[in-house]
């Protein structure tokens, strides 16, 4: 290799690194629902880009070109193209897009809000699946990878008085080095799936903050406030009027203030009484508040302790899908419907599978007293050897914790679901676990793993669990499908569990499919009776596990999946829901509801 060649490689690598860095979104703003803002939701123009080239007839689409005279040649026209509603996946808005997994260009015009003049303006996306590029008035602002976490860009210098043209491309292609990887058991809903907003803040502002009870403490809280801007104030004031708290903290040269507060008399957040306090922050010209619950969550041996007291997690798994309307859930109304189902089943816990759900769900859980398991889509075929994928996983967790770090409801971060055991995976996930702990030491770490002799392995009577990843976790969890992927439900009677760890255990999945309204004898697969029988056999089997501290059956509601193609039964739906896509409760729903009612006593 010549020196010139090496130099070329080096320079282009450096250029690439800077190009990637330059496109990164700005530090994430927290407490978004409580900021001064303007919604960009509504109808957006769109153009499908099958070749993903970003230009039509050689003219780049982000320039939003328009023919200005009768001789002009422009081979696209947003103005006369169709519209998609934002937020909403594109798949469920038009039959032609049901299976579309490529790139779509969106356009929205907006006027700079007069009230934003003199302030800094950010463009905030609650989420877009999967790879997003943003252009404002013909200039690239930046990009973001990942379908389920928020991102924002500062546009103060780019926004104009009067009309602005925002063009966004979203690419839902599945990548081998993506998170998730290429194959999942859920629908790859693409597009601007969550709210889009403009947020105005003062020149120096509180970008994010955290306040939580210290592990093991009934009233000592700690946290931080991060400021952003040029001339920063040198202190931050924290007020919780209901507790008579008012305290100032000094800001260091990096704009960070470390908080230590004694919340004497604080009523802790519990599922029975999910008390939230108004926490108000002031720094210079900026004011921001948030509604925060205070609780601790810890383990002692195999016990799970909420505020120091043993708790059993009466849970259920949930995809972020609003099936009666169709497509990804995003609104508060969607959250009310889905979490309402869980409450009806006597749940105090929801596993938000298999990726971060929208902020409405998490905030509503906070108000309703539903504890949450939150995860990233480190699911099935992840490229464990790839360092870039590890960086992506860390960043995605960072974005999730930046958004949800103050939610009392969130008690568990889950670092993966059903991943094959090998050294590369163990190294990767250990690095993820360390990273998550470094960002948040007030919650527990778990992962949905598998027994050693996995659920499809036949007739072993003993199901062993000794996954080495268990060493990194506070709470052990595994998915098991005895009686569904392996034999009939009565097989549950002969199973025993041998679990290596003396840690709390959650059975993070179990269940089987049934088509709502399909009635037959209990040995007929896909009947409600089969599913009911499976649940009746599974519950006593799980209750033999001494470490059992929670269950989250698979799954609350039927959901779309390209892996499920049995005509007249599945038709593209995973039928393991306890409720159908039309909202019908299946028989097994009542088995869980009754069991949880007993457990709650
Ligand atoms: C699993 C996966 C989940 C699937 C489920 C099933 O173990 O974690 O994503 O949908 O099984 O239905 O087989």
Coordinates of C-alpha atoms and ligand atoms in Angstrom, one line a residue:
X1 CA 0.0 0.0 0.0
X2 CA 1.4 3.4 -0.9
X3 CA 1.6 6.3 1.6
X4 CA -0.6 8.4 -0.7
X5 CA -3.2 5.6 -0.6
X6 CA -3.0 5.4 3.2
X7 CA -3.3 9.1 3.5
X8 CA -6.3 9.1 1.3
X9 CA -8.0 6.4 3.4
X10 CA -7.1 8.3 6.6
X11 CA -8.4 11.6 5.3
X12 CA -11.6 10.1 4.0
X13 CA -12.2 8.2 7.3
X14 CA -11.7 11.5 9.2
X15 CA -14.0 13.3 6.7
X16 CA -16.6 10.5 7.2
X17 CA -16.4 10.7 11.0
X18 CA -16.9 14.5 10.9
X19 CA -19.7 14.1 8.3
X20 CA -21.5 11.7 10.6
X21 CA -20.9 13.8 13.7
X22 CA -22.0 17.0 12.0
X23 CA -25.4 15.4 11.2
X24 CA -26.1 14.3 14.7
X25 CA -29.1 15.8 16.5
X26 CA -28.6 18.3 19.3
X27 CA -28.6 17.2 23.0
X28 CA -32.1 16.1 23.7
X29 CA -34.5 18.5 25.4
X30 CA -36.4 17.0 28.4
X31 CA -39.9 17.6 29.8
X32 CA -41.1 18.3 26.3
X33 CA -44.9 18.3 27.0
X34 CA -44.3 21.2 29.4
X35 CA -42.4 23.5 27.1
X36 CA -43.6 26.4 24.9
X37 CA -44.4 24.7 21.6
X38 CA -46.3 24.6 18.3
X39 CA -47.4 21.3 16.8
X40 CA -46.4 20.5 13.2
X41 CA -48.9 17.6 13.2
X42 CA -51.5 17.4 10.5
X43 CA -51.3 16.7 6.7
X44 CA -47.9 16.6 5.1
X45 CA -47.3 16.2 1.4
X46 CA -45.4 13.1 0.4
X47 CA -43.5 11.4 -2.4
X48 CA -42.5 7.8 -2.5
X49 CA -38.8 7.3 -3.4
X50 CA -38.5 3.6 -4.5
X51 CA -34.8 3.9 -5.6
X52 CA -34.0 6.0 -2.4
X53 CA -31.9 8.3 -4.6
X54 CA -33.4 11.6 -3.3
X55 CA -33.9 13.1 -6.7
X56 CA -36.4 12.8 -9.6
X57 CA -35.3 13.6 -13.1
X58 CA -32.0 14.7 -11.7
X59 CA -33.3 17.4 -9.4
X60 CA -32.9 16.9 -5.6
X61 CA -36.2 16.6 -3.9
X62 CA -35.2 18.5 -0.7
X63 CA -34.9 21.7 -2.9
X64 CA -38.7 21.6 -3.3
X65 CA -38.4 22.7 -6.9
X66 CA -41.3 24.1 -8.8
X67 CA -41.7 24.8 -12.5
X68 CA -41.7 28.6 -12.8
X69 CA -42.6 28.8 -16.5
X70 CA -44.2 26.6 -19.1
X71 CA -40.9 25.4 -20.4
X72 CA -39.4 24.4 -17.0
X73 CA -38.7 20.7 -16.4
X74 CA -39.3 19.6 -12.9
X75 CA -40.2 15.9 -12.4
X76 CA -41.8 16.0 -9.0
X77 CA -44.2 18.4 -7.4
X78 CA -45.0 18.2 -3.7
X79 CA -47.8 20.7 -4.2
X80 CA -49.8 18.3 -6.2
X81 CA -48.8 15.1 -4.5
X82 CA -50.8 13.1 -1.9
X83 CA -50.9 13.8 1.8
X84 CA -50.1 11.6 4.8
X85 CA -51.3 12.4 8.3
X86 CA -48.5 13.1 10.8
X87 CA -48.2 11.5 13.3
X88 CA -49.1 8.1 11.9
X89 CA -47.2 5.3 10.2
X90 CA -47.7 5.3 6.4
X91 CA -48.6 1.6 6.2
X92 CA -52.0 2.0 7.8
X93 CA -53.0 5.1 5.9
X94 CA -53.1 3.7 2.4
X95 CA -53.5 0.1 1.2
X96 CA -50.7 0.7 -1.4
X97 CA -48.3 1.4 1.5
X98 CA -49.2 -1.5 3.7
X99 CA -46.0 -3.5 2.9
X100 CA -43.9 -0.5 1.9
X101 CA -40.5 -0.5 3.7
X102 CA -38.5 2.0 1.7
X103 CA -38.0 5.8 1.7
X104 CA -40.7 8.5 1.7
X105 CA -40.2 12.3 1.4
X106 CA -42.5 14.4 3.5
X107 CA -43.0 18.2 3.2
X108 CA -44.6 20.6 5.6
X109 CA -44.7 24.4 5.4
X110 CA -44.9 26.4 8.5
X111 CA -44.6 30.0 9.6
X112 CA -42.2 31.0 12.3
X113 CA -44.4 31.5 15.4
X114 CA -44.2 35.3 16.2
X115 CA -43.8 34.4 19.9
X116 CA -40.6 32.5 19.1
X117 CA -38.8 35.6 17.9
X118 CA -35.8 36.4 20.0
X119 CA -35.8 32.8 21.4
X120 CA -34.0 29.7 20.3
X121 CA -36.1 27.3 18.2
X122 CA -35.8 23.6 18.1
X123 CA -37.5 21.0 15.8
X124 CA -38.4 18.0 18.0
X125 CA -39.5 14.6 16.6
X126 CA -41.0 12.3 19.2
X127 CA -40.0 9.4 16.9
X128 CA -39.7 8.4 13.2
X129 CA -39.1 4.9 11.9
X130 CA -36.2 4.3 11.0
X131 CA -33.7 6.5 9.3
X132 CA -34.5 10.2 9.1
X133 CA -33.0 13.1 7.3
X134 CA -34.2 16.7 7.8
X135 CA -33.9 19.7 5.5
X136 CA -35.1 23.2 6.2
X137 CA -35.4 25.7 3.4
X138 CA -33.2 23.6 1.2
X139 CA -30.4 23.0 3.7
X140 CA -29.7 19.7 5.4
X141 CA -30.2 20.1 9.2
X142 CA -29.2 16.6 10.3
X143 CA -30.3 13.0 10.6
X144 CA -31.2 10.4 13.1
X145 CA -31.2 6.6 13.1
X146 CA -33.6 4.5 15.2
X147 CA -37.4 4.1 15.1
X148 CA -38.5 4.6 18.7
X149 CA -36.6 7.4 20.4
X150 CA -36.9 11.2 20.1
X151 CA -34.5 13.6 18.5
X152 CA -34.2 17.3 18.0
X153 CA -32.3 19.9 16.0
X154 CA -31.8 23.5 16.7
X155 CA -33.1 25.6 13.8
X156 CA -32.7 29.1 15.2
X157 CA -30.3 30.2 12.5
X158 CA -32.1 28.5 9.7
X159 CA -35.7 29.5 10.3
X160 CA -37.1 32.5 8.4
X161 CA -39.7 35.0 9.2
X162 CA -42.8 34.0 7.3
X163 CA -43.0 30.7 5.4
X164 CA -40.5 27.9 5.9
X165 CA -40.2 24.6 4.1
X166 CA -39.5 21.6 6.0
X167 CA -38.6 18.4 4.1
X168 CA -38.0 15.1 5.9
X169 CA -37.1 11.8 4.4
X170 CA -37.9 8.7 6.4
X171 CA -36.4 5.3 5.4
X172 CA -37.9 2.2 6.9
X173 CA -35.6 -0.2 5.2
X174 CA -34.5 -3.1 7.5
X175 CA -30.7 -3.2 7.8
X176 CA -28.4 -5.9 9.0
X177 CA -26.6 -3.4 11.2
X178 CA -29.8 -1.8 12.4
X179 CA -31.5 -2.1 15.8
X180 CA -33.7 -4.1 15.4
X181 CA -32.0 -6.3 12.8
X182 CA -33.6 -7.6 9.7
X183 CA -36.2 -10.0 11.1
X184 CA -38.8 -9.2 13.8
X185 CA -42.2 -10.6 14.7
X186 CA -43.9 -7.3 14.4
X187 CA -44.9 -4.9 11.6
X188 CA -42.3 -2.6 10.4
X189 CA -44.5 0.5 10.5
X190 CA -42.6 3.3 8.7
X191 CA -42.7 7.1 8.7
X192 CA -43.3 10.0 11.0
X193 CA -45.1 7.8 13.5
X194 CA -45.1 10.3 16.5
X195 CA -45.7 14.0 17.1
X196 CA -43.5 16.7 15.4
X197 CA -43.2 20.0 17.2
X198 CA -41.4 23.3 17.4
X199 CA -40.1 24.2 20.8
X200 CA -39.0 27.7 21.8
X201 CA -36.6 28.3 24.7
X202 CA -34.7 31.3 26.0
X203 CA -31.0 31.8 24.9
X204 CA -29.8 30.0 28.0
X205 CA -32.2 27.3 29.0
X206 CA -32.6 24.1 31.1
X207 CA -32.1 21.4 28.5
X208 CA -32.9 18.5 30.8
X209 CA -32.9 17.4 34.4
X210 CA -33.3 14.4 36.7
X211 CA -34.7 14.1 40.2
X212 CA -35.2 10.7 41.8
X213 CA -35.1 9.2 45.3
X214 CA -31.8 7.7 46.1
X215 CA -31.8 3.9 46.2
X216 CA -32.7 2.8 49.7
X217 CA -33.9 6.2 50.9
X218 CA -37.4 7.2 51.9
X219 CA -36.8 11.0 51.4
X220 CA -33.3 11.8 50.1
X221 CA -33.4 12.7 46.5
X222 CA -30.6 13.5 44.1
X223 CA -30.2 14.4 40.4
X224 CA -28.9 17.0 38.1
X225 CA -29.9 20.0 35.9
X226 CA -28.2 20.6 32.6
X227 CA -28.2 24.1 31.1
X228 CA -27.5 25.0 27.5
X229 CA -26.4 28.3 26.1
X230 CA -23.7 30.9 26.0
X231 CA -24.0 33.2 29.0
X232 CA -25.3 30.7 31.6
X233 CA -26.8 31.7 35.0
X234 CA -24.7 30.5 37.9
X235 CA -27.5 28.9 39.8
X236 CA -30.6 26.9 39.4
X237 CA -33.6 27.0 41.7
X238 CA -35.7 23.9 42.5
X239 CA -39.1 24.2 44.0
X240 CA -41.6 21.6 45.1
X241 CA -44.3 23.8 46.7
X242 CA -46.4 20.9 48.1
X243 CA -43.4 19.8 50.1
X244 CA -42.2 23.3 51.0
X245 CA -39.0 22.7 49.1
X246 CA -37.1 25.7 47.6
X247 CA -33.4 25.3 47.1
X248 CA -30.7 26.8 44.9
X249 CA -27.8 24.9 43.4
X250 CA -24.7 26.2 41.7
X251 CA -24.0 25.6 38.1
X252 CA -20.5 24.5 37.0
X253 CA -18.6 25.6 34.0
X254 CA -20.2 22.9 31.9
X255 CA -23.7 24.1 32.7
X256 CA -24.3 21.3 35.1
X257 CA -25.8 21.6 38.6
X258 CA -25.8 18.6 40.9
X259 CA -28.9 18.3 43.1
X260 CA -29.2 16.9 46.6
X261 CA -32.6 17.4 48.3
X262 CA -34.3 16.2 51.4
X263 CA -38.0 15.6 50.5
X264 CA -39.1 15.3 54.1
X265 CA -42.7 14.1 54.3
X266 CA -42.8 13.0 50.7
X267 CA -45.6 10.5 49.9
X268 CA -44.1 7.9 47.8
X269 CA -45.5 6.8 44.4
X270 CA -47.2 3.4 44.5
X271 CA -49.6 1.6 42.1
X272 CA -52.4 2.1 44.6
X273 CA -51.7 5.8 45.0
X274 CA -49.5 7.1 42.2
X275 CA -48.8 10.5 43.7
X276 CA -47.0 13.0 41.4
X277 CA -45.5 16.3 42.6
X278 CA -45.1 19.4 40.6
X279 CA -41.3 20.1 40.4
X280 CA -40.5 23.6 39.2
X281 CA -37.1 24.7 38.0
X282 CA -35.9 28.2 37.3
X283 CA -32.5 29.2 35.8
X284 CA -32.0 32.8 34.4
X285 CA -34.9 33.5 32.1
X286 CA -36.0 29.9 31.8
X287 CA -38.7 28.1 33.8
X288 CA -39.7 24.5 33.4
X289 CA -41.8 22.2 35.5
X290 CA -42.5 18.5 35.5
X291 CA -44.8 16.1 37.4
X292 CA -42.6 13.6 39.2
X293 CA -43.4 10.7 41.4
X294 CA -40.8 9.5 44.0
X295 CA -40.3 5.8 44.7
X296 CA -37.5 3.3 45.1
X297 CA -37.2 0.0 43.4
X298 CA -34.6 -2.5 44.6
X299 CA -33.9 -6.2 45.0
X300 CA -33.0 -8.3 48.1
X301 CA -32.2 -11.9 47.3
X302 CA -35.1 -13.0 45.1
X303 CA -37.3 -10.2 46.4
X304 CA -38.4 -7.2 44.5
X305 CA -38.9 -4.2 46.7
X306 CA -41.0 -1.2 45.8
X307 CA -40.4 1.5 48.5
X308 CA -38.8 -1.3 50.6
X309 CA -41.8 -3.6 50.3
X310 CA -42.2 -6.8 48.4
X311 CA -44.2 -6.5 45.2
X312 CA -45.5 -9.0 42.7
X313 CA -45.6 -7.7 39.1
X314 CA -49.0 -8.6 37.7
X315 CA -48.1 -7.7 34.2
X316 CA -48.8 -8.1 30.5
X317 CA -46.8 -7.5 27.3
X318 CA -47.9 -4.8 24.9
X319 CA -46.9 -3.8 21.4
X320 CA -47.4 -0.1 20.5
X321 CA -50.3 -0.8 18.2
X322 CA -53.8 0.5 18.2
X323 CA -55.5 -2.3 16.4
X324 CA -59.1 -1.2 16.3
X325 CA -58.0 1.9 14.4
X326 CA -55.0 0.2 12.7
X327 CA -51.3 1.1 12.9
X328 CA -48.9 2.4 15.5
X329 CA -50.4 3.9 18.7
X330 CA -49.2 7.5 19.3
X331 CA -51.9 9.6 21.0
X332 CA -53.0 9.9 24.6
X333 CA -56.4 8.5 23.6
X334 CA -54.5 5.4 22.2
X335 CA -52.6 5.1 25.5
X336 CA -55.8 5.3 27.5
X337 CA -57.3 2.5 25.5
X338 CA -54.3 0.2 25.7
X339 CA -53.5 0.8 29.4
X340 CA -57.2 0.7 30.2
X341 CA -57.2 -2.9 28.9
X342 CA -54.3 -3.7 31.2
X343 CA -56.1 -2.2 34.2
X344 CA -59.2 -4.1 33.4
X345 CA -57.1 -7.3 33.7
X346 CA -56.0 -6.2 37.2
X347 CA -52.4 -5.5 36.1
X348 CA -50.0 -3.3 38.0
X349 CA -47.2 -3.8 35.5
X350 CA -46.8 -3.6 31.7
X351 CA -44.0 -4.8 29.6
X352 CA -43.6 -2.3 26.8
X353 CA -42.4 -4.6 24.1
X354 CA -40.0 -4.6 22.1
X355 CA -38.9 -1.0 21.8
X356 CA -39.5 2.4 23.6
X357 CA -43.2 3.3 23.3
X358 CA -44.3 6.9 22.8
X359 CA -44.2 9.3 25.7
X360 CA -48.0 9.4 26.2
X361 CA -48.0 5.8 27.3
X362 CA -45.2 6.3 29.8
X363 CA -46.7 9.5 31.2
X364 CA -50.1 7.9 31.5
X365 CA -48.7 4.9 33.3
X366 CA -47.1 7.3 35.7
X367 CA -50.6 8.8 36.5
X368 CA -52.4 5.4 36.6
X369 CA -49.8 3.7 38.8
X370 CA -48.8 1.1 36.3
X371 CA -45.1 0.0 36.7
X372 CA -43.3 -0.4 33.4
X373 CA -40.6 -2.5 31.8
X374 CA -39.0 -0.6 29.0
X375 CA -36.7 -2.1 26.3
X376 CA -34.7 -1.4 23.2
X377 CA -35.2 -3.5 20.1
X378 CA -32.0 -5.6 20.7
X379 CA -34.0 -8.5 19.4
X380 CA -33.1 -11.7 17.6
X381 CA -30.5 -11.2 14.9
X382 CA -28.3 -8.3 16.1
X383 CA -24.8 -7.9 14.6
X384 CA -23.0 -8.3 18.0
X385 CA -19.5 -8.0 16.5
X386 CA -20.2 -4.6 15.0
X387 CA -18.9 -1.7 17.2
X388 CA -21.1 0.8 15.4
X389 CA -24.2 -1.2 16.4
X390 CA -23.0 -1.1 20.0
X391 CA -22.7 2.7 19.7
X392 CA -26.2 2.9 18.3
X393 CA -27.5 0.8 21.2
X394 CA -25.9 3.0 23.7
X395 CA -27.2 6.2 22.0
X396 CA -30.7 4.8 21.8
X397 CA -30.7 4.0 25.5
X398 CA -29.3 7.5 26.2
X399 CA -32.3 9.0 24.3
X400 CA -34.8 6.8 26.1
X401 CA -33.4 7.6 29.5
X402 CA -33.2 11.3 28.6
X403 CA -36.9 11.2 27.9
X404 CA -38.2 8.9 30.6
X405 CA -35.6 9.2 33.4
X406 CA -38.1 11.1 35.7
X407 CA -41.0 8.7 35.3
X408 CA -41.7 6.8 38.5
X409 CA -43.6 4.2 36.5
X410 CA -40.4 3.0 34.8
X411 CA -38.9 0.4 37.1
X412 CA -36.9 -1.8 34.7
X413 CA -34.7 -1.2 31.7
X414 CA -34.5 -4.3 29.6
X415 CA -31.4 -4.7 27.5
X416 CA -32.5 -7.4 25.0
X417 CA -35.1 -10.0 24.0
X418 CA -34.4 -13.6 23.0
X419 CA -30.8 -13.4 21.9
X420 CA -28.6 -16.5 21.2
X421 CA -25.8 -17.0 23.7
X422 CA -22.3 -16.5 22.6
X423 CA -19.3 -14.4 23.6
X424 CA -19.8 -11.6 21.2
X425 CA -23.4 -11.2 22.5
X426 CA -22.3 -11.4 26.1
X427 CA -19.6 -8.7 25.5
X428 CA -21.9 -6.4 23.7
X429 CA -24.7 -6.7 26.2
X430 CA -22.4 -6.3 29.2
X431 CA -21.2 -3.1 27.6
X432 CA -24.8 -2.0 27.2
X433 CA -25.6 -2.9 30.8
X434 CA -22.6 -0.9 32.1
X435 CA -23.7 2.1 30.0
X436 CA -27.3 2.0 31.1
X437 CA -26.2 1.8 34.8
X438 CA -23.9 4.7 34.3
X439 CA -26.8 6.8 33.0
X440 CA -29.3 5.7 35.7
X441 CA -28.7 3.9 38.9
X442 CA -32.3 4.3 40.2
X443 CA -33.8 1.5 38.2
X444 CA -33.3 -2.2 37.7
X445 CA -31.7 -4.0 34.7
X446 CA -33.3 -7.0 33.2
X447 CA -33.5 -8.8 29.8
X448 CA -36.0 -11.3 28.3
X449 CA -33.8 -14.4 27.9
X450 CA -34.6 -18.0 27.3
X451 CA -34.2 -21.2 29.3
X452 CA -31.0 -23.1 28.4
X453 CA -33.1 -25.8 26.9
X454 CA -35.3 -23.5 25.0
X455 CA -39.0 -23.8 24.5
X456 CA -38.8 -25.6 21.2
X457 CA -36.4 -28.3 22.4
X458 CA -38.9 -31.1 23.1
X459 CA -39.7 -33.1 26.1
X460 CA -37.1 -32.3 28.8
X461 CA -38.8 -32.3 32.1
X462 CA -36.5 -29.8 33.7
X463 CA -36.2 -26.4 32.2
X464 CA -32.8 -25.0 33.2
X465 CA -31.8 -21.3 33.3
X466 CA -28.2 -20.4 33.7
X467 CA -27.6 -17.7 31.0
X468 CA -24.3 -16.0 31.9
X469 CA -25.9 -12.7 31.1
X470 CA -27.9 -13.2 34.3
X471 CA -24.8 -12.1 36.2
X472 CA -25.2 -8.6 34.8
X473 CA -28.9 -8.2 35.7
X474 CA -30.8 -7.3 38.8
X475 CA -33.9 -9.2 37.7
X476 CA -33.9 -12.4 35.7
X477 CA -36.5 -12.9 33.0
X478 CA -37.2 -15.5 30.4
X479 CA -39.8 -16.3 27.8
X480 CA -41.2 -19.8 27.8
X481 CA -43.8 -21.4 25.5
X482 CA -44.4 -24.8 27.0
X483 CA -47.7 -26.1 25.6
X484 CA -47.6 -23.9 22.5
X485 CA -44.3 -24.3 20.6
X486 CA -43.7 -27.5 22.4
X487 CA -46.4 -30.1 23.0
X488 CA -49.9 -29.5 24.3
X489 CA -50.8 -27.4 27.4
X490 CA -50.9 -30.5 29.7
X491 CA -47.1 -30.7 29.2
X492 CA -46.9 -27.9 31.8
X493 CA -47.8 -30.4 34.5
X494 CA -44.5 -32.3 34.1
X495 CA -42.1 -29.3 34.0
X496 CA -39.8 -28.3 36.7
X497 CA -37.5 -25.2 36.7
X498 CA -33.9 -25.1 37.8
X499 CA -32.7 -21.5 38.0
X500 CA -29.2 -20.7 38.8
X501 CA -29.7 -17.2 40.2
X502 CA -31.2 -16.1 43.5
X503 CA -32.6 -13.0 42.0
X504 CA -36.2 -12.0 41.3
X505 CA -37.6 -13.7 38.2
X506 CA -40.2 -12.4 35.7
X507 CA -41.6 -14.8 33.2
X508 CA -41.5 -12.2 30.5
X509 CA -43.6 -14.2 27.9
X510 CA -45.8 -17.2 27.7
X511 CA -49.0 -17.8 25.8
X512 CA -50.4 -19.1 22.6
X513 CA -52.6 -18.1 19.7
X514 CA -56.4 -18.1 19.4
X515 CA -58.8 -16.5 16.9
X516 CA -61.4 -14.5 18.8
X517 CA -64.8 -16.1 18.3
X518 CA -63.3 -19.4 17.2
X519 CA -64.8 -22.0 19.6
X520 CA -64.1 -25.7 19.7
X521 CA -62.9 -28.3 22.2
X522 CA -59.7 -27.4 24.1
X523 CA -57.4 -29.6 22.0
X524 CA -58.3 -27.7 18.8
X525 CA -55.4 -25.2 18.1
X526 CA -56.4 -21.6 17.5
X527 CA -59.6 -22.0 19.5
X528 CA -60.3 -19.7 22.4
X529 CA -60.6 -22.9 24.5
X530 CA -57.1 -24.1 23.6
X531 CA -55.7 -20.7 24.6
X532 CA -57.7 -20.7 27.8
X533 CA -56.5 -24.3 28.7
X534 CA -52.9 -23.2 28.0
X535 CA -53.2 -20.4 30.5
X536 CA -54.9 -22.6 33.1
X537 CA -52.0 -25.1 32.8
X538 CA -49.3 -22.5 32.7
X539 CA -50.2 -20.5 35.9
X540 CA -49.7 -23.4 38.3
X541 CA -46.5 -24.4 36.6
X542 CA -45.1 -20.9 37.0
X543 CA -46.2 -20.7 40.6
X544 CA -43.8 -23.6 41.4
X545 CA -40.8 -21.2 40.7
X546 CA -39.6 -19.9 44.1
X547 CA -38.0 -16.8 42.6
X548 CA -41.2 -15.8 40.6
X549 CA -41.9 -12.1 41.2
X550 CA -43.9 -11.3 38.1
X551 CA -45.4 -12.4 34.9
X552 CA -46.1 -10.7 31.6
X553 CA -48.0 -13.0 29.2
X554 CA -47.6 -12.6 25.5
X555 CA -49.6 -10.5 24.7
X556 CA -52.4 -8.1 25.6
X557 CA -53.7 -7.5 22.0
X558 CA -53.4 -9.3 18.7
X559 CA -50.8 -7.5 16.5
X560 CA -49.8 -7.4 12.9
X561 CA -46.8 -9.5 11.9
X562 CA -45.5 -10.6 8.5
X563 CA -44.4 -13.9 10.1
X564 CA -48.0 -15.0 10.7
X565 CA -49.6 -16.1 7.4
X566 CA -52.1 -18.8 8.2
X567 CA -55.2 -18.0 6.1
X568 CA -58.5 -17.5 7.9
X569 CA -56.8 -17.6 11.3
X570 CA -53.8 -15.3 11.2
X571 CA -54.0 -13.4 7.9
X572 CA -50.9 -11.4 8.9
X573 CA -51.8 -11.1 12.7
X574 CA -50.0 -12.7 15.6
X575 CA -53.0 -14.2 17.4
X576 CA -51.5 -14.6 20.9
X577 CA -53.5 -11.6 22.1
X578 CA -55.8 -11.9 25.1
X579 CA -57.9 -9.3 23.2
X580 CA -58.5 -9.3 19.5
X581 CA -57.8 -6.5 17.1
X582 CA -61.5 -5.7 17.3
X583 CA -61.4 -5.4 21.1
X584 CA -63.0 -8.7 21.9
X585 CA -61.8 -10.3 25.2
X586 CA -60.8 -13.9 24.6
X587 CA -61.5 -16.5 27.3
X588 CA -57.9 -16.6 28.4
X589 CA -58.2 -12.9 29.3
X590 CA -60.5 -13.8 32.1
X591 CA -58.1 -16.5 33.3
X592 CA -55.5 -13.9 33.8
X593 CA -57.9 -11.3 35.2
X594 CA -59.1 -13.8 37.9
X595 CA -55.6 -14.9 38.8
X596 CA -54.4 -11.3 39.1
X597 CA -57.4 -10.5 41.2
X598 CA -56.3 -13.3 43.6
X599 CA -52.7 -12.1 43.5
X600 CA -53.7 -8.6 44.3
X601 CA -55.4 -9.7 47.6
Ligands
LIG1 C1 -41.2 -14.5 21.3 C2 -40.8 -13.1 20.9 C3 -42.0 -12.3 20.5 C4 -42.9 -13.1 19.6 C5 -43.4 -14.3 20.3 C6 -44.2 -15.3 19.5 O1 -40.5 -15.1 22.0 O2 -40.2 -12.4 21.9 O3 -41.6 -11.1 19.8 O4 -43.9 -12.4 19.0 O5 -42.3 -15.0 20.8 O6 -45.4 -15.0 19.3 O7 -43.7 -16.3 19.2

